C-alpha positions as semicolon CSV with decimal commas, in nm:
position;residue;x (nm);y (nm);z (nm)
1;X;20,935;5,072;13,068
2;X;20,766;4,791;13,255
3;X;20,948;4,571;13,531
4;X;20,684;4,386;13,635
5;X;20,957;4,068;13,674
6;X;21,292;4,121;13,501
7;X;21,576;3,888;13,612
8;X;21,891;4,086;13,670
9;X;22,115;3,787;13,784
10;X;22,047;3,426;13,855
11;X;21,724;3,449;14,127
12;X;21,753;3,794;14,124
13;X;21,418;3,986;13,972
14;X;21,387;4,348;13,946
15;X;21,074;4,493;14,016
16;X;20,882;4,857;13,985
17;X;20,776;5,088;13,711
18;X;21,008;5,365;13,497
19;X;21,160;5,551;13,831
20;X;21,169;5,312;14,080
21;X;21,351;4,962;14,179
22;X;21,307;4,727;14,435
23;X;21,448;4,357;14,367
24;X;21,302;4,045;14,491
25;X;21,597;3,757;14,577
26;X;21,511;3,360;14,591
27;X;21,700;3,213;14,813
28;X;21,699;2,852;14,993
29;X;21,562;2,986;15,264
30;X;21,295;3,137;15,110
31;X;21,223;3,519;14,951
32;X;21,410;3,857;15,009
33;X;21,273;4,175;14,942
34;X;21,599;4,482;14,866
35;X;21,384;4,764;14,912
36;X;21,021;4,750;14,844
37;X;20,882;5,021;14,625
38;X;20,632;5,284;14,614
39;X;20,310;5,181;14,768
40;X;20,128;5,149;14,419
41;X;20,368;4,868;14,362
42;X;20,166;4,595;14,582
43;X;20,021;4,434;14,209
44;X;20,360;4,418;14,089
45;X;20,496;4,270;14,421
46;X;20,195;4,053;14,459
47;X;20,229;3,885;14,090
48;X;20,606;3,857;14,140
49;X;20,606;3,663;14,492
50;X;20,327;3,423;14,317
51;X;20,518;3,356;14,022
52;X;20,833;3,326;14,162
53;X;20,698;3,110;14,465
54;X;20,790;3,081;14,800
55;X;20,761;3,257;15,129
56;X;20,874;3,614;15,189
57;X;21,072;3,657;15,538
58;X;21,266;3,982;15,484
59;X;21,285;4,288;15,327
60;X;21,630;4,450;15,395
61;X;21,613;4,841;15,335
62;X;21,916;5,033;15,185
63;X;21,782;5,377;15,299
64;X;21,463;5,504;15,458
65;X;21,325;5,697;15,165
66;X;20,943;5,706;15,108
67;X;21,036;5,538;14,741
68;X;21,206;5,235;14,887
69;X;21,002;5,172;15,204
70;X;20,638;5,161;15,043
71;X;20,556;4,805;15,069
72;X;20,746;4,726;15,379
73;X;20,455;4,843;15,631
74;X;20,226;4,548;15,422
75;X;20,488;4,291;15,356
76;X;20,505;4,294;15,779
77;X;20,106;4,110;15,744
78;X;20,292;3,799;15,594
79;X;20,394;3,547;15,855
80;X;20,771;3,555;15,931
81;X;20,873;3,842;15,759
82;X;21,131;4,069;15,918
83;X;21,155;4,430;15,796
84;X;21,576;4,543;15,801
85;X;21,694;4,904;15,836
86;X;22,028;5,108;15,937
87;X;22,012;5,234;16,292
88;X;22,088;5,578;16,151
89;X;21,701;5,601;15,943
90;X;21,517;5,391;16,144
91;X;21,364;5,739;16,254
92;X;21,264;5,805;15,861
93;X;21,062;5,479;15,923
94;X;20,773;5,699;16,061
95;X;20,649;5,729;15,678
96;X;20,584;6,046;15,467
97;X;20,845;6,337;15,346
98;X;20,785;6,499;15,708
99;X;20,950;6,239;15,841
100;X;21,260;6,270;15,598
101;X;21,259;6,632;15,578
102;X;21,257;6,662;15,988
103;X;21,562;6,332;15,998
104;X;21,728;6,404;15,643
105;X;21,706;6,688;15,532
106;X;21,811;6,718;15,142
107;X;22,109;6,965;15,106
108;X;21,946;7,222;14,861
109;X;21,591;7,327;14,805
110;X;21,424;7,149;14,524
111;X;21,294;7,535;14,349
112;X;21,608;7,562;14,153
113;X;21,609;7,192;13,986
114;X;21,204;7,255;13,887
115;X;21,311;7,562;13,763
116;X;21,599;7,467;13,510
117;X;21,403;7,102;13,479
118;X;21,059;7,074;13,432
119;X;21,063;6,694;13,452
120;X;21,110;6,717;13,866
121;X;20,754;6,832;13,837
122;X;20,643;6,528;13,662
123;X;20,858;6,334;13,875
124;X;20,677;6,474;14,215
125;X;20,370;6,406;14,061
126;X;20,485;6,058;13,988
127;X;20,594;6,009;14,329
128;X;20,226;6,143;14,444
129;X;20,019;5,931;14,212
130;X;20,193;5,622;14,335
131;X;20,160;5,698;14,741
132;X;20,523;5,795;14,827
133;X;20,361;6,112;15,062
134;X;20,125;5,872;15,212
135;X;20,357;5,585;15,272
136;X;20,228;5,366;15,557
137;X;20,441;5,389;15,888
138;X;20,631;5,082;15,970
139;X;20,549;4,990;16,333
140;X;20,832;4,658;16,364
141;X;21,179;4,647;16,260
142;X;21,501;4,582;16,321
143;X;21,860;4,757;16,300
144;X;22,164;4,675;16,135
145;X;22,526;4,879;16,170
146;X;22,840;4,897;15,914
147;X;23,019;4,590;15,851
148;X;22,729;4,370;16,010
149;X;22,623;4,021;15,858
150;X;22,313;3,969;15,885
151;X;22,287;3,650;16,041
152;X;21,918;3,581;16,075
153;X;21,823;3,712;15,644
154;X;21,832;3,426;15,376
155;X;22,197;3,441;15,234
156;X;22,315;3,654;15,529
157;X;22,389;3,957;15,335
158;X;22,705;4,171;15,444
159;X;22,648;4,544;15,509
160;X;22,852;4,860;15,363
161;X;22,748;5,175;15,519
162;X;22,759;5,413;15,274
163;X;22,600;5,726;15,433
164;X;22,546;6,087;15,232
165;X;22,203;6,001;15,077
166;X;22,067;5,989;15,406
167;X;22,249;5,957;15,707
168;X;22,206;5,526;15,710
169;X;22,236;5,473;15,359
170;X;22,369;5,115;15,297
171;X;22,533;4,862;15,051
172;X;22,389;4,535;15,037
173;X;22,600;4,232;14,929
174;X;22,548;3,849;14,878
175;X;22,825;3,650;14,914
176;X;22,889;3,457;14,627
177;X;22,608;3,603;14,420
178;X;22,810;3,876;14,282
179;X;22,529;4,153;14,311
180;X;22,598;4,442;14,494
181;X;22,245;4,685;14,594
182;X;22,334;5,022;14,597
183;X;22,006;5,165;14,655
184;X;22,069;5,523;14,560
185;X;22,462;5,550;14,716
186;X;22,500;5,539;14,359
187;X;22,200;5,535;14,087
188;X;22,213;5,503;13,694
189;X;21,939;5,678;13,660
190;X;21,853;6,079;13,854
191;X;21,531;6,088;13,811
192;X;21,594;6,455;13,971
193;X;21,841;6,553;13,701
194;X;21,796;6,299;13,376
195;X;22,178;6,191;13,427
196;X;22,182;5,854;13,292
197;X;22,489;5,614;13,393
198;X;22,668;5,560;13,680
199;X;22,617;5,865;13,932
200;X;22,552;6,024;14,261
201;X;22,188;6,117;14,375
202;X;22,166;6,546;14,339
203;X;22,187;6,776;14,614
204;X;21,771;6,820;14,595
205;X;21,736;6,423;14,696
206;X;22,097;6,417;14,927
207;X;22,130;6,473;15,277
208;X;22,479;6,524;15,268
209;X;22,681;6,542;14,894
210;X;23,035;6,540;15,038
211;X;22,977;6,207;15,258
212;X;22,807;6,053;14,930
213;X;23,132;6,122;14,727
214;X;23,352;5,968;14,996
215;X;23,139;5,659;15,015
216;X;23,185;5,562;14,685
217;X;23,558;5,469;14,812
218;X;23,352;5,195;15,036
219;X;23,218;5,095;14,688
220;X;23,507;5,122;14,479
221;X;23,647;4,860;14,773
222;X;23,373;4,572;14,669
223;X;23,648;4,537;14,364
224;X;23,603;4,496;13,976
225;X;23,339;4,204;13,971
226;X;22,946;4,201;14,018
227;X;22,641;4,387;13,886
228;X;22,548;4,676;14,069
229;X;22,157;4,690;14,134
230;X;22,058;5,059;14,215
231;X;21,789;5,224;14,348
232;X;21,697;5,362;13,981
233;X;21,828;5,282;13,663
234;X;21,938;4,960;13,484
235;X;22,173;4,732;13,623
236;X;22,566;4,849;13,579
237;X;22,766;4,502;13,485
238;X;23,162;4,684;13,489
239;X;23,183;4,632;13,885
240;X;23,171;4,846;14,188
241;X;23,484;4,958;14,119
242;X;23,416;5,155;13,743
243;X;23,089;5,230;13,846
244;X;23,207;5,431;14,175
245;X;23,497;5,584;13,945
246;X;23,242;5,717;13,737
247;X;23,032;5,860;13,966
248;X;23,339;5,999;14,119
249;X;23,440;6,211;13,823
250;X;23,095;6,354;13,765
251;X;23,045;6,500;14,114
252;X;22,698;6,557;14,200
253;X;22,488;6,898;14,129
């Protein structure tokens, strides 16, 4: 599957290969980056900002993952662009899996999943071919908390902490644009397990499962309209609300 520029919702383009998403957002203000891919991704990014046109000045984060944070470190070189993170994984920021095994540790070792699913290899060495373990440190940002508006990004998007993942995972909502980013809070797509449809990340990728059950309540409370835009997987166009009941009832392994 190739995104090299697929529009999700009006202005909104989703961006990345078969694994990964990252979504770039016109605005009137100019470009917004949700997430920003592996480091491989800087063609895809590239083509997509000069098609689309216009000047990037943020890239918001949902988590600190190597996966989402690839581009951010380059996307800092363009003039004006702010890079956006939760307090609680700014220190994942540092780049590399080092850096997110010493902050976030996943909850379970990754041996069993390889062992009943030989796709996590392929997956890893996805992951590897496309820079995630070499994932340029991000020298500049700044910090958001729960609940904050983000005053000073195009659209001033609202904040939902919805921590479990890692400990600063985040929501991401436009007002009036009826998108909600769940960067992977809530995925359609494990790329750990194969579990298509609307789920929680496993225990191999999760810092802490428990806290990512509860905060699908926080998404559950965005109500029945909107696309959710996750970290991987197609878009999920039944709400917040059935896609965090979902995930609910299938736990996470």
């Amino acid at each position: 599957m190739s995104t090299t520029l697929i529009e999700v919702a009006p202005g909104v383009h989703r961006l990345g290969d078969a694994v990964v998403n990252f979504y770039l957002m016109e605005t009137d203000e100019g470009l917004v980056l949700v997430d920003s891919g592996l480091p491989d991704h800087s063609a895809v990014l590239l083509d997509a900002v000069a098609r689309v046109g216009g000047d990037l000045r943020a890239v918001v984060l949902t988590h600190g993952h190597a996966d989402h944070i690839g581009l951010a470190a380059r996307a800092l070189s363009r003039t004006g662009t702010t890079i956006w993170v939760h307090e609680a994984d700014a220190p994942l920021l540092g780049g590399g899996p080092d850096r997110a095994m010493a902050y976030s540790p996943p909850e379970r070792s990754m041996v069993p999943y390889l062992l009943r699913r030989p796709k996590v290899a392929w997956l890893l060495a996805h992951l590897e071919g496309m820079g995630a373990f070499n994932t340029p440190p991000i020298a500049t940002y700044s910090t958001f908390t729960d609940g904050q508006v983000l005053e000073e990004v195009p659209g001033s998007p609202r904040v939902v902490g919805a921590p479990g993942h890692t400990p600063g995972s985040a929501i991401l909502v436009w007002p009036e644009r009826e998108v909600v980013f769940t960067g992977d809070a809530l995925v359609t797509h494990d790329p750990t397990t194969g579990r298509t449809g609307p789920t929680v990340v496993s225990r191999m990728s999760t810092h802490d499962g428990a806290m990512a059950l509860a905060s699908l309540d926080r998404l559950a409370a965005l109500g029945e309209k909107g696309t959710v835009l996750p970290g991987h997987g197609d878009p999920f166009t039944a709400g917040p609300r059935a896609a965090a009941e979902r995930a609910r009832a299938r736990g996470i392994e």
